[in-house]
Short mmCIF file of C-alpha atoms in Angstrom, two decimals:
data_model
loop_
_atom_site.label_atom_id
_atom_site.label_comp_id
_atom_site.label_asym_id
_atom_site.label_seq_id
_atom_site.Cartn_x
_atom_site.Cartn_y
_atom_site.Cartn_z
CA MET A 247 124.88 -133.09 50.56
CA ASN A 248 123.40 -135.10 48.61
CA VAL A 249 125.20 -136.03 45.15
CA LEU A 250 122.36 -133.32 43.36
CA ILE A 251 123.43 -130.62 45.10
CA GLU A 252 126.91 -130.89 44.49
CA GLU A 253 126.28 -131.09 41.14
CA ILE A 254 124.43 -128.08 41.12
CA LYS A 255 126.83 -126.30 43.44
CA ASN A 256 129.78 -127.32 41.68
CA LYS A 257 128.08 -126.14 37.86
CA ILE A 258 126.81 -123.33 39.33
CA PHE A 259 130.32 -121.79 40.81
CA LYS A 260 131.95 -123.00 37.67
CA LEU A 261 129.51 -120.71 35.48
CA ALA A 262 129.09 -118.05 37.91
CA LYS A 263 133.07 -117.53 37.60
CA GLU A 264 133.33 -117.76 33.98
CA MET A 265 130.46 -115.19 33.55
CA GLY A 266 132.44 -112.30 35.75
CA PHE A 267 130.46 -112.62 39.22
CA THR A 268 132.87 -112.21 41.95
CA ASP A 269 130.99 -113.53 44.43
CA TYR A 270 127.93 -115.61 44.29
CA GLU A 271 125.35 -118.07 46.29
CA ILE A 272 122.87 -120.58 46.05
CA TYR A 273 120.06 -120.48 48.57
CA ILE A 274 118.02 -124.15 48.64
CA GLN A 275 115.01 -124.26 50.64
CA LYS A 276 112.01 -127.21 51.05
CA ASP A 277 109.37 -125.95 52.59
CA ASN A 278 106.02 -128.58 53.55
CA GLN A 279 103.06 -127.21 55.07
CA PHE A 280 100.09 -129.39 56.53
CA SER A 281 97.11 -127.82 57.69
CA VAL A 282 93.32 -128.98 58.21
CA ASN A 283 90.13 -126.43 59.38
CA ILE A 284 87.20 -127.92 60.64
CA LEU A 285 83.56 -127.09 60.68
CA ASN A 286 80.63 -129.00 62.13
CA GLY A 287 82.87 -132.02 62.25
CA ASP A 288 83.95 -131.46 58.87
CA VAL A 289 86.93 -130.59 56.69
CA ARG A 290 86.61 -127.22 55.50
CA GLU A 291 89.90 -126.61 54.36
CA PHE A 292 92.71 -128.85 54.09
CA LYS A 293 96.20 -128.15 52.34
CA ASN A 294 99.25 -130.12 52.61
CA SER A 295 101.90 -128.22 50.07
CA LYS A 296 105.45 -128.95 49.31
CA LEU A 297 107.58 -126.04 47.93
CA GLN A 298 110.87 -126.65 46.90
CA GLY A 299 113.24 -123.69 45.10
CA ILE A 300 116.69 -122.42 44.80
CA GLY A 301 117.96 -118.70 44.96
CA PHE A 302 120.79 -117.16 43.49
CA ARG A 303 122.66 -114.09 44.15
CA GLY A 304 125.75 -113.06 43.15
CA ILE A 305 127.82 -109.65 42.76
CA TYR A 306 128.40 -108.64 39.19
CA ASP A 307 130.33 -105.58 38.59
CA GLY A 308 129.75 -104.47 41.88
CA LYS A 309 126.10 -104.68 42.23
CA MET A 310 123.97 -107.63 43.71
CA GLY A 311 121.72 -109.70 41.32
CA TYR A 312 119.06 -112.21 42.33
CA SER A 313 117.24 -114.63 40.44
CA PHE A 314 115.49 -118.21 41.48
CA SER A 315 113.67 -121.18 40.03
CA GLU A 316 111.24 -123.65 41.44
CA LYS A 317 113.43 -126.20 39.60
CA VAL A 318 115.92 -127.30 41.88
CA ASP A 319 117.77 -129.01 38.65
CA THR A 320 121.56 -128.54 36.72
CA ASP A 321 118.85 -127.62 33.94
CA ILE A 322 118.19 -124.34 35.05
CA ILE A 323 121.79 -123.09 35.92
CA ASN A 324 122.41 -120.99 32.72
CA LEU A 325 119.06 -119.02 32.72
CA LEU A 326 119.47 -118.68 36.66
CA LEU A 327 122.86 -116.92 35.97
CA THR A 328 121.84 -114.69 33.07
CA ASN A 329 118.89 -113.44 35.05
CA ALA A 330 120.85 -112.42 37.97
CA LYS A 331 123.43 -110.87 35.57
CA ASP A 332 120.74 -108.87 33.63
CA ASN A 333 119.13 -107.90 37.05
CA SER A 334 122.64 -106.80 38.63
CA GLU A 335 122.90 -104.18 35.92
CA ILE A 336 119.22 -102.34 36.74
CA ILE A 337 120.29 -102.18 40.45
CA GLU A 338 120.74 -98.38 41.71
CA SER A 339 121.66 -99.28 45.31
CA VAL A 340 124.93 -97.85 45.81
CA GLU A 341 125.73 -99.32 49.31
CA GLU A 342 128.23 -102.31 49.27
CA GLU A 343 126.88 -105.80 48.87
CA ILE A 344 128.82 -108.65 50.71
CA LEU A 345 128.37 -112.07 51.30
CA PHE A 346 128.95 -114.06 54.59
CA ASP A 347 132.19 -116.53 54.77
CA GLY A 348 130.86 -118.82 57.76
CA LYS A 349 133.73 -118.91 59.38
CA VAL A 350 132.37 -118.52 62.79
CA LYS A 351 131.41 -121.77 65.28
CA TYR A 352 127.70 -121.74 64.70
CA ASP A 353 125.62 -123.53 68.13
CA LEU A 354 124.26 -127.10 68.26
CA TYR A 355 120.36 -127.12 68.02
CA ASN A 356 118.55 -130.34 66.90
CA GLY A 357 114.86 -129.18 65.81
CA MET A 358 113.92 -131.80 64.24
CA ASN A 359 111.24 -134.04 65.84
CA GLU A 360 110.87 -137.34 63.54
CA LYS A 361 108.19 -138.34 65.17
CA LEU A 362 106.08 -135.32 63.89
CA GLU A 363 106.86 -136.15 60.23
CA GLU A 364 105.41 -140.18 61.36
CA VAL A 365 101.68 -138.78 61.65
CA GLU A 366 99.33 -139.60 59.68
CA VAL A 367 97.02 -137.31 58.08
CA SER A 368 93.81 -139.02 59.27
CA THR A 369 95.28 -139.00 62.65
CA LYS A 370 95.56 -134.74 62.90
CA ILE A 371 91.93 -134.84 61.13
CA GLU A 372 90.74 -136.37 64.22
CA MET A 373 93.28 -134.26 66.34
CA ALA A 374 91.43 -130.84 65.02
CA LYS A 375 88.01 -132.55 65.12
CA LYS A 376 88.64 -133.31 68.89
CA ILE A 377 89.22 -129.89 69.52
CA GLU A 378 86.31 -128.74 67.69
CA ALA A 379 84.11 -131.18 69.46
CA MET A 380 85.38 -130.67 72.97
CA CYS A 381 84.74 -126.87 72.50
CA LEU A 382 81.41 -127.39 71.69
CA GLU A 383 81.03 -130.05 74.99
CA LYS A 384 82.71 -127.52 77.15
CA ASP A 385 79.52 -124.96 77.22
CA LYS A 386 76.07 -125.34 75.70
CA ARG A 387 76.89 -121.76 75.01
CA VAL A 388 79.16 -122.27 72.25
CA LYS A 389 77.95 -122.50 68.93
CA MET A 390 80.54 -122.85 66.40
CA LEU A 391 84.13 -122.48 65.99
CA PRO A 392 85.05 -120.17 62.92
CA HIS A 393 88.32 -121.32 63.29
CA CYS A 394 89.71 -124.63 64.24
CA LEU A 395 92.79 -125.44 62.80
CA LEU A 396 95.57 -128.10 63.45
CA CYS A 397 98.73 -127.20 61.25
CA ASN A 398 102.49 -128.60 61.25
CA GLY A 399 105.18 -128.18 58.59
CA LEU A 400 109.18 -128.65 58.13
CA LEU A 401 111.47 -126.16 56.66
CA GLU A 402 115.06 -127.17 55.36
CA ILE A 403 117.72 -124.36 54.32
CA ILE A 404 120.96 -125.14 52.43
CA ILE A 405 123.10 -122.38 51.62
CA LEU A 406 126.62 -122.44 50.02
CA ASN A 407 128.34 -119.84 48.39
CA SER A 408 132.30 -118.86 46.74
CA LYS A 409 133.41 -117.88 50.03
CA GLY A 410 133.42 -121.13 51.57
CA LEU A 411 129.78 -120.99 53.41
CA ASP A 412 128.53 -124.40 54.21
CA VAL A 413 125.53 -124.39 56.55
CA SER A 414 122.03 -125.92 56.12
CA SER A 415 119.34 -126.40 58.97
CA LYS A 416 116.34 -128.86 59.19
CA THR A 417 113.61 -128.40 61.73
CA ASN A 418 110.14 -128.70 61.71
CA TYR A 419 106.91 -127.56 64.07
CA CYS A 420 103.27 -127.86 64.70
CA TYR A 421 100.30 -125.31 66.14
CA ALA A 422 96.87 -125.47 66.78
CA VAL A 423 94.14 -122.57 66.59
CA ALA A 424 90.65 -122.24 67.64
CA TYR A 425 88.15 -119.51 68.31
CA VAL A 426 84.99 -120.29 69.95
CA ASN A 427 81.90 -118.16 68.98
CA VAL A 428 79.69 -118.26 72.04
CA GLU A 429 75.97 -116.74 72.35
CA GLU A 430 73.55 -115.94 74.86
CA ASN A 431 70.22 -114.15 75.21
CA GLY A 432 71.42 -112.76 71.50
CA GLU A 433 74.60 -111.55 72.58
CA ASN A 434 77.57 -113.25 70.75
CA LYS A 435 81.02 -113.01 71.88
CA VAL A 436 84.28 -114.87 70.28
CA ASN A 437 87.65 -116.24 72.11
CA GLY A 438 90.68 -117.67 70.79
CA ASP A 439 94.08 -118.51 71.57
CA VAL A 440 96.91 -120.36 69.72
CA TRP A 441 99.14 -123.27 70.76
CA ILE A 442 102.57 -123.73 69.35
CA GLY A 443 105.26 -126.93 69.39
CA ASN A 444 107.05 -129.14 67.93
CA ASP A 445 105.54 -132.35 69.16
CA PHE A 446 101.41 -132.84 69.01
CA ASP A 447 101.93 -135.35 72.04
CA ASP A 448 102.59 -132.25 74.35
CA LEU A 449 99.08 -130.12 73.40
CA ASP A 450 96.73 -130.98 76.07
CA ILE A 451 93.37 -130.69 74.53
CA SER A 452 91.47 -130.60 77.17
CA LYS A 453 92.83 -127.56 79.24
CA PHE A 454 93.79 -125.78 75.36
CA THR A 455 89.80 -125.80 74.99
CA LYS A 456 88.77 -125.37 78.47
CA ASP A 457 90.53 -122.44 78.45
CA ILE A 458 89.10 -121.04 75.16
CA VAL A 459 85.57 -121.49 76.24
CA GLU A 460 85.80 -119.98 79.69
CA LYS A 461 87.05 -117.00 78.48
CA ALA A 462 84.81 -116.57 75.81
CA VAL A 463 81.77 -117.60 78.36
CA ALA A 464 83.26 -115.09 80.74
CA GLN A 465 83.00 -111.97 78.38
CA LEU A 466 79.17 -112.34 78.40
CA GLY A 467 76.99 -109.72 79.79
CA ALA A 468 79.98 -107.33 78.96
CA LYS A 469 79.10 -103.57 79.34
CA LYS A 470 80.47 -99.85 78.82
CA VAL A 471 83.00 -98.11 80.83
CA LYS A 472 82.99 -94.66 81.68
CA SER A 473 85.66 -92.65 79.70
CA GLY A 474 88.79 -91.48 81.87
CA ASN A 475 92.60 -92.39 82.49
CA TYR A 476 92.79 -96.27 83.63
CA GLU A 477 95.26 -98.01 85.41
CA VAL A 478 95.70 -100.70 82.35
CA ILE A 479 96.91 -104.69 82.07
CA PHE A 480 97.97 -105.91 78.94
CA GLU A 481 97.02 -110.00 78.87
CA ASN A 482 100.12 -111.69 77.60
CA LYS A 483 98.79 -112.32 74.13
CA VAL A 484 97.35 -109.03 73.77
CA MET A 485 100.99 -107.41 74.63
CA ALA A 486 102.54 -109.83 71.95
CA ASP A 487 100.58 -108.08 69.47
CA PHE A 488 101.41 -105.07 70.55
CA LEU A 489 104.80 -105.38 70.49
CA GLU A 490 104.77 -107.27 67.06
CA THR A 491 103.13 -104.14 65.64
CA PHE A 492 106.00 -101.73 66.88
CA LYS A 493 108.80 -104.51 66.42
CA SER A 494 110.35 -102.95 63.12
CA ASN A 495 111.45 -99.87 65.03
CA PHE A 496 114.56 -102.00 66.20
CA TYR A 497 115.31 -103.14 62.89
CA GLY A 498 118.26 -101.35 61.94
CA TYR A 499 117.59 -100.75 58.07
CA ASN A 500 114.59 -98.84 59.54
CA VAL A 501 116.51 -96.92 61.93
CA ASP A 502 118.88 -95.75 59.43
CA LYS A 503 116.39 -95.03 57.08
CA GLY A 504 114.51 -92.65 59.34
CA LEU A 505 111.83 -94.81 59.37
CA SER A 506 112.06 -95.40 63.65
CA LYS A 507 112.21 -92.68 66.37
CA LEU A 508 115.14 -94.48 68.00
CA LYS A 509 117.82 -93.58 65.75
CA ASN A 510 120.94 -92.33 67.49
CA LYS A 511 119.25 -93.33 70.88
CA ILE A 512 122.12 -96.41 71.73
CA ASP A 513 122.78 -96.02 75.69
CA GLU A 514 119.96 -93.97 76.27
CA LYS A 515 116.73 -94.80 78.18
CA ILE A 516 113.99 -95.35 76.24
CA SER A 517 111.79 -97.26 79.11
CA SER A 518 110.97 -98.68 82.53
CA GLU A 519 114.04 -100.30 83.78
CA LEU A 520 111.57 -103.18 84.00
CA ILE A 521 111.81 -103.65 80.27
CA THR A 522 114.89 -106.10 78.97
CA LEU A 523 114.06 -107.04 75.45
CA VAL A 524 116.10 -109.53 74.17
CA ASP A 525 116.14 -111.25 70.11
CA THR A 526 117.35 -114.81 70.12
CA GLY A 527 117.85 -117.60 67.67
CA ILE A 528 116.91 -120.20 70.03
CA TYR A 529 114.28 -120.06 72.77
CA LYS A 530 112.76 -123.48 73.91
CA THR A 531 111.22 -125.25 70.75
CA ASN A 532 109.66 -122.33 69.21
CA MET A 533 108.80 -122.88 65.70
CA SER A 534 111.22 -120.13 64.58
CA ASN A 535 114.27 -121.30 65.86
CA ARG A 536 117.55 -120.91 63.62
CA THR A 537 120.96 -120.98 64.26
CA PHE A 538 122.07 -118.72 61.21
CA ASP A 539 119.63 -116.15 59.26
CA ASP A 540 119.16 -116.69 55.65
CA GLU A 541 122.94 -115.00 54.54
CA GLY A 542 124.36 -117.62 56.67
CA VAL A 543 125.37 -115.41 59.48
CA LYS A 544 125.13 -117.07 63.01
CA THR A 545 121.95 -115.88 65.05
CA GLU A 546 122.82 -114.05 68.30
CA LYS A 547 121.02 -113.58 71.39
CA THR A 548 120.69 -109.70 71.08
CA THR A 549 120.23 -107.42 73.75
CA LEU A 550 118.13 -104.37 72.31
CA ILE A 551 116.99 -103.23 75.77
CA GLU A 552 118.66 -103.75 78.92
CA ASN A 553 116.59 -102.88 82.37
CA GLY A 554 115.40 -99.68 79.74
CA VAL A 555 118.62 -98.51 78.10
CA LEU A 556 118.89 -99.21 74.49
CA LYS A 557 121.70 -101.29 73.39
CA ASN A 558 121.20 -102.42 70.21
CA TYR A 559 119.64 -103.13 67.06
CA LEU A 560 118.58 -106.17 64.53
CA TYR A 561 121.04 -105.92 61.64
CA THR A 562 121.44 -107.78 58.55
CA LEU A 563 124.71 -108.15 57.18
CA LYS A 564 124.37 -105.29 54.25
CA MET A 565 123.58 -102.91 56.90
CA ALA A 566 126.00 -103.78 59.67
CA ASN A 567 128.91 -103.72 57.35
CA LYS A 568 127.48 -99.77 56.01
CA LYS A 569 127.34 -98.87 59.98
CA GLY A 570 130.69 -100.72 60.81
CA VAL A 571 128.85 -103.04 63.63
CA LYS A 572 128.71 -106.81 63.94
CA PRO A 573 125.99 -108.54 62.46
CA THR A 574 123.07 -109.91 64.76
CA GLY A 575 121.78 -112.47 62.44
CA ASN A 576 118.57 -110.98 61.43
CA GLY A 577 119.04 -111.49 57.40
CA PHE A 578 115.73 -113.49 56.22
CA LYS A 579 114.23 -113.91 53.31
CA SER A 580 109.75 -114.63 53.02
CA ASN A 581 111.30 -117.59 50.72
CA PHE A 582 114.17 -118.60 47.79
CA LYS A 583 112.62 -116.22 45.74
CA SER A 584 112.86 -113.10 47.66
CA MET A 585 115.42 -110.81 48.54
CA VAL A 586 117.40 -110.50 52.23
CA SER A 587 115.50 -108.01 54.80
CA THR A 588 115.74 -107.75 58.42
CA SER A 589 113.20 -109.94 60.70
CA ASN A 590 113.36 -110.88 64.57
CA THR A 591 114.11 -114.56 65.06
CA ASN A 592 112.69 -114.69 68.74
CA LEU A 593 111.74 -111.18 70.19
CA TYR A 594 110.58 -111.22 73.72
CA ILE A 595 110.11 -108.98 76.74
CA GLU A 596 112.20 -110.99 79.58
CA GLU A 597 109.44 -112.48 82.44
CA SER A 598 109.36 -112.08 86.10
CA LYS A 599 108.38 -114.13 88.87
CA ASN A 600 105.17 -111.61 89.53
CA SER A 601 102.21 -113.98 89.24
CA LYS A 602 98.75 -112.68 87.65
CA GLU A 603 97.68 -112.01 91.32
CA ASP A 604 100.76 -110.24 91.53
CA LEU A 605 99.88 -107.86 88.64
CA LEU A 606 96.33 -107.49 89.72
CA ASN A 607 97.31 -106.15 92.99
CA ASN A 608 99.80 -103.63 91.79
CA VAL A 609 97.03 -102.24 89.82
CA GLY A 610 94.38 -102.36 92.41
CA ASP A 611 91.36 -100.47 90.09
CA GLY A 612 91.76 -100.38 86.40
CA ILE A 613 91.33 -102.45 83.31
CA TYR A 614 92.63 -106.19 82.29
CA ILE A 615 92.42 -106.00 78.28
CA THR A 616 92.47 -109.35 76.95
CA SER A 617 91.90 -108.42 73.27
CA LEU A 618 92.48 -105.45 70.77
CA SER A 619 91.59 -104.98 67.46
CA GLY A 620 93.01 -102.41 64.92
CA LEU A 621 96.64 -102.94 65.23
CA HIS A 622 97.15 -102.34 61.56
CA SER A 623 94.99 -99.95 60.70
CA GLY A 624 94.62 -98.16 64.12
CA ALA A 625 98.54 -97.95 65.01
CA ASN A 626 101.16 -96.05 63.22
CA SER A 627 104.76 -98.08 63.31
CA ILE A 628 106.92 -95.09 62.87
CA SER A 629 105.85 -92.53 65.48
CA GLY A 630 104.08 -95.66 67.61
CA ASP A 631 100.64 -93.14 67.84
CA PHE A 632 98.12 -95.78 68.54
CA SER A 633 93.88 -95.75 69.03
CA LEU A 634 92.94 -99.21 69.28
CA ILE A 635 89.18 -101.16 69.76
CA ALA A 636 89.62 -103.08 73.07
CA SER A 637 87.48 -105.56 75.38
CA GLY A 638 88.57 -106.87 78.85
CA PHE A 639 87.64 -106.78 82.18
CA MET A 640 87.37 -104.32 85.13
CA ILE A 641 89.53 -104.60 87.87
CA ASN A 642 88.19 -103.75 91.51
CA LYS A 643 90.44 -103.96 94.39
CA GLY A 644 93.10 -106.46 92.74
CA LYS A 645 90.25 -108.59 91.27
CA ILE A 646 89.05 -109.27 88.02
CA THR A 647 85.13 -108.55 88.10
CA ASN A 648 82.88 -107.57 85.54
CA PRO A 649 83.38 -108.17 81.32
CA ILE A 650 83.81 -104.52 79.23
CA GLU A 651 83.36 -103.65 75.92
CA GLN A 652 83.65 -101.37 72.74
CA PHE A 653 86.24 -98.82 74.23
CA THR A 654 89.03 -97.19 72.54
CA VAL A 655 92.66 -96.92 74.13
CA ALA A 656 94.84 -94.66 72.90
CA GLY A 657 98.42 -93.54 73.69
CA ASN A 658 101.75 -93.77 72.61
CA PHE A 659 103.92 -97.26 71.79
CA TYR A 660 107.15 -95.30 73.38
CA ASP A 661 104.80 -94.26 76.52
CA VAL A 662 103.81 -97.52 77.15
CA LEU A 663 107.28 -98.67 77.35
CA LYS A 664 108.49 -95.48 80.00
CA ASN A 665 105.40 -96.51 82.04
CA VAL A 666 105.45 -100.17 82.81
CA LYS A 667 104.61 -100.95 86.40
CA MET A 668 104.71 -104.82 86.52
CA ILE A 669 105.75 -107.92 84.62
CA GLY A 670 104.08 -111.01 84.96
CA SER A 671 105.73 -114.44 84.76
CA ASP A 672 102.95 -116.03 81.91
CA MET A 673 105.42 -116.05 78.91
CA LYS A 674 103.15 -116.18 75.20
CA PHE A 675 104.49 -116.33 71.49
CA THR A 676 102.77 -115.48 68.74
CA THR A 677 103.29 -117.45 65.36
CA GLY A 678 105.32 -114.37 64.23
CA ALA A 679 108.27 -115.21 66.86
CA VAL A 680 106.95 -112.09 69.61
CA GLY A 681 106.58 -113.02 73.34
CA THR A 682 106.02 -111.16 76.23
CA PRO A 683 104.24 -111.99 79.54
CA SER A 684 101.50 -109.90 80.85
CA ILE A 685 102.55 -106.42 81.69
CA HIS A 686 101.03 -103.79 83.97
CA ILE A 687 101.73 -100.59 81.49
CA GLY A 688 100.62 -97.74 83.66
CA LYS A 689 97.31 -95.75 82.67
CA LEU A 690 96.08 -95.11 79.54
CA SER A 691 93.34 -93.09 77.99
CA VAL A 692 89.99 -94.64 77.67
CA ALA A 693 86.94 -93.71 75.32
CA GLY A 694 83.69 -95.61 76.35
CA GLU A 695 80.78 -93.43 77.55
#
């Protein structure tokens, strides 16, 4: 702990006690973000921001008060505590608030790649330009890239409280995003992908761009599909986006408030036995890896669904205390200004050893979906009902054949889980830290021509 942080801590703790706070905590965040967006060989957008701030929360007269400051210095302490005290007096919640004491053994994890911080801005800009250039070179039908971004960030968290909690973490990450627009005979198609890591040296630009362009070109000449019920495979990134839309059903807060159909379903079968759904603090080099959440609670490997059976929910400290269960380390803030709410760390469906060819053969004849749109407007996250615009490819005799577009798939999230017939081995994570392999989800209602 540096000298300034130690001084801030001592002064805040001393004044908070004098003012009548029974428990109190400071949360210090440093968030550096870089991104560059390239268009036609030039920098279209550039961001190199450094955000730092301090959040305070303390229990006053049995209620939790919050305050924050973008300035991390000793001269903001009086205002910080006064605001928290004033805020606590207007809180109407009657649920007991507690702070975590940190009396656990945290996992060892080094999420900091020092080499990543040494990469020059000019180098990152050239990498982004290379991604665009290589996409354009792959095929003459590539006309432009509506999105071509290269990003990296660093997140540092320090949490100290009056119960003895003293934890800190420092992690960094990088990712690339590219979408290509291909055109032939007046027909336009768009395809994109995301690469996530913590070392730019691990990004194979040639392969990354080749896969994006080939998938975009393959969509040209797409036809309509006849309406009916089809066996369906959701490609990995589609399935991950789909799961991300409905993940809040596994949050203990939503379950408690009746905002999830999973209430009172523990130890009941809610999906195919092929499904095991896990949330874990550390998954390889994912950008969301944390050994503790924003309450200082140790992140866990929490199995939500085990072979089809619901085993747990994700909890903040407050909700776990209310329900009399162990917290899972899923209390997070969007930043130092925010209150704690439930969020996943690395949420994923366990993959199998089945190849893409195994999934296609398992379907025989059906549809391979590579894109869903309308996940926010066409899906009810509580009921699980969805009606979404899709595109993809026909599957005939276990082979991907002609591209198809402008059809609607409809169903229910919980039914999709129950009807899963085979799981693939090609795990893919979103930037929202949700991952799945490609999955044969059984039959869906398709509205085409």
